[in-house]
């Protein structure tokens, strides 16, 4: 089953829109913490929260990079994790 946000919109459609219409989206927050991915010691988990200037939709992009900065994983998420509170 494909991931959707709280309003039922498909995350993949938001990612596509961000790539095709980057000027419509604004980066509003970035959070980084050490990666918890097994085998990626020294890597970083990065979440970027974007907001669509026209619709108000939000998109959370999640990247995991290794200690050399190479991408290990990349995906969109339906919710934003506050690393200080460790909640979804």
PDB file of C-alpha atoms in Angstrom:
ATOM      1  CA  UNK A   1       0.000   0.000   0.000  1.00  0.00           C
ATOM      2  CA  UNK A   2       1.308   3.431  -0.934  1.00  0.00           C
ATOM      3  CA  UNK A   3       2.032   5.977   1.803  1.00  0.00           C
ATOM      4  CA  UNK A   4      -0.427   8.839   2.158  1.00  0.00           C
ATOM      5  CA  UNK A   5      -0.528  11.920   4.364  1.00  0.00           C
ATOM      6  CA  UNK A   6      -3.218  12.791   6.911  1.00  0.00           C
ATOM      7  CA  UNK A   7      -5.469  14.162   4.143  1.00  0.00           C
ATOM      8  CA  UNK A   8      -5.097  11.024   2.007  1.00  0.00           C
ATOM      9  CA  UNK A   9      -2.747  12.524  -0.593  1.00  0.00           C
ATOM     10  CA  UNK A  10      -0.122  10.158  -1.961  1.00  0.00           C
ATOM     11  CA  UNK A  11       3.424  10.944  -0.828  1.00  0.00           C
ATOM     12  CA  UNK A  12       4.749   9.917  -4.263  1.00  0.00           C
ATOM     13  CA  UNK A  13       2.595  12.619  -5.903  1.00  0.00           C
ATOM     14  CA  UNK A  14       4.002  15.251  -3.560  1.00  0.00           C
ATOM     15  CA  UNK A  15       7.571  14.123  -4.275  1.00  0.00           C
ATOM     16  CA  UNK A  16       6.879  14.306  -8.010  1.00  0.00           C
ATOM     17  CA  UNK A  17       5.431  17.819  -7.614  1.00  0.00           C
ATOM     18  CA  UNK A  18       8.456  18.946  -5.582  1.00  0.00           C
ATOM     19  CA  UNK A  19      10.790  17.732  -8.350  1.00  0.00           C
ATOM     20  CA  UNK A  20       8.713  19.172 -11.200  1.00  0.00           C
ATOM     21  CA  UNK A  21       7.773  22.470  -9.503  1.00  0.00           C
ATOM     22  CA  UNK A  22      10.523  23.259  -6.981  1.00  0.00           C
ATOM     23  CA  UNK A  23       9.660  26.972  -6.910  1.00  0.00           C
ATOM     24  CA  UNK A  24       6.225  26.082  -5.483  1.00  0.00           C
ATOM     25  CA  UNK A  25       7.838  24.478  -2.416  1.00  0.00           C
ATOM     26  CA  UNK A  26       9.705  26.083   0.481  1.00  0.00           C
ATOM     27  CA  UNK A  27      12.099  24.268   2.809  1.00  0.00           C
ATOM     28  CA  UNK A  28      10.827  25.174   6.277  1.00  0.00           C
ATOM     29  CA  UNK A  29      12.787  22.861   8.588  1.00  0.00           C
ATOM     30  CA  UNK A  30      15.730  20.457   8.573  1.00  0.00           C
ATOM     31  CA  UNK A  31      16.603  18.003  11.333  1.00  0.00           C
ATOM     32  CA  UNK A  32      19.700  15.795  11.534  1.00  0.00           C
ATOM     33  CA  UNK A  33      20.714  13.071  13.973  1.00  0.00           C
ATOM     34  CA  UNK A  34      23.084  10.102  13.958  1.00  0.00           C
ATOM     35  CA  UNK A  35      21.786   7.265  11.796  1.00  0.00           C
ATOM     36  CA  UNK A  36      20.237   4.292  13.585  1.00  0.00           C
ATOM     37  CA  UNK A  37      20.319   2.172  10.422  1.00  0.00           C
ATOM     38  CA  UNK A  38      22.118  -1.088  11.121  1.00  0.00           C
ATOM     39  CA  UNK A  39      25.511  -1.134   9.410  1.00  0.00           C
ATOM     40  CA  UNK A  40      25.604   2.655   8.977  1.00  0.00           C
ATOM     41  CA  UNK A  41      27.620   3.619  12.030  1.00  0.00           C
ATOM     42  CA  UNK A  42      28.907   7.180  11.684  1.00  0.00           C
ATOM     43  CA  UNK A  43      26.158   8.038   9.187  1.00  0.00           C
ATOM     44  CA  UNK A  44      23.440  10.670   9.463  1.00  0.00           C
ATOM     45  CA  UNK A  45      19.646  10.650   9.223  1.00  0.00           C
ATOM     46  CA  UNK A  46      18.296  13.869   7.693  1.00  0.00           C
ATOM     47  CA  UNK A  47      14.677  14.991   7.502  1.00  0.00           C
ATOM     48  CA  UNK A  48      13.631  18.031   5.469  1.00  0.00           C
ATOM     49  CA  UNK A  49      10.146  19.499   5.801  1.00  0.00           C
ATOM     50  CA  UNK A  50       8.779  21.356   2.772  1.00  0.00           C
ATOM     51  CA  UNK A  51       5.586  23.370   2.442  1.00  0.00           C
ATOM     52  CA  UNK A  52       3.778  24.040  -0.809  1.00  0.00           C
ATOM     53  CA  UNK A  53       3.322  27.806  -1.142  1.00  0.00           C
ATOM     54  CA  UNK A  54       0.053  27.405  -3.085  1.00  0.00           C
ATOM     55  CA  UNK A  55      -1.777  24.563  -1.341  1.00  0.00           C
ATOM     56  CA  UNK A  56      -0.202  24.531   2.129  1.00  0.00           C
ATOM     57  CA  UNK A  57       0.589  20.810   1.722  1.00  0.00           C
ATOM     58  CA  UNK A  58       3.659  19.572   3.552  1.00  0.00           C
ATOM     59  CA  UNK A  59       6.165  16.928   2.526  1.00  0.00           C
ATOM     60  CA  UNK A  60       8.820  15.301   4.656  1.00  0.00           C
ATOM     61  CA  UNK A  61      11.843  14.036   2.754  1.00  0.00           C
ATOM     62  CA  UNK A  62      14.035  11.542   4.635  1.00  0.00           C
ATOM     63  CA  UNK A  63      17.640  10.803   3.677  1.00  0.00           C
ATOM     64  CA  UNK A  64      20.138   8.492   5.306  1.00  0.00           C
ATOM     65  CA  UNK A  65      23.776   9.077   4.361  1.00  0.00           C
ATOM     66  CA  UNK A  66      26.886   7.151   5.316  1.00  0.00           C
ATOM     67  CA  UNK A  67      29.899   8.695   7.055  1.00  0.00           C
ATOM     68  CA  UNK A  68      31.266   9.734   3.629  1.00  0.00           C
ATOM     69  CA  UNK A  69      28.052  11.538   2.659  1.00  0.00           C
ATOM     70  CA  UNK A  70      26.835   8.899   0.189  1.00  0.00           C
ATOM     71  CA  UNK A  71      23.081   8.240   0.089  1.00  0.00           C
ATOM     72  CA  UNK A  72      22.043   4.979   1.756  1.00  0.00           C
ATOM     73  CA  UNK A  73      18.263   5.562   1.703  1.00  0.00           C
ATOM     74  CA  UNK A  74      15.892   8.261   0.453  1.00  0.00           C
ATOM     75  CA  UNK A  75      12.114   8.466   0.805  1.00  0.00           C
ATOM     76  CA  UNK A  76       9.127  10.662   1.547  1.00  0.00           C
ATOM     77  CA  UNK A  77       7.286  10.336   4.841  1.00  0.00           C
ATOM     78  CA  UNK A  78       3.726  11.123   5.882  1.00  0.00           C
ATOM     79  CA  UNK A  79       4.726  12.746   9.193  1.00  0.00           C
ATOM     80  CA  UNK A  80       7.595  14.716  10.676  1.00  0.00           C
ATOM     81  CA  UNK A  81       9.601  13.297  13.520  1.00  0.00           C
ATOM     82  CA  UNK A  82      10.648  15.708  16.258  1.00  0.00           C
ATOM     83  CA  UNK A  83      13.985  14.201  17.262  1.00  0.00           C
ATOM     84  CA  UNK A  84      13.986  16.036  20.591  1.00  0.00           C
ATOM     85  CA  UNK A  85      10.737  14.299  21.586  1.00  0.00           C
ATOM     86  CA  UNK A  86      11.305  11.062  19.606  1.00  0.00           C
ATOM     87  CA  UNK A  87       7.694  10.883  18.487  1.00  0.00           C
ATOM     88  CA  UNK A  88       6.111  10.517  15.069  1.00  0.00           C
TER      89      UNK A  88
END
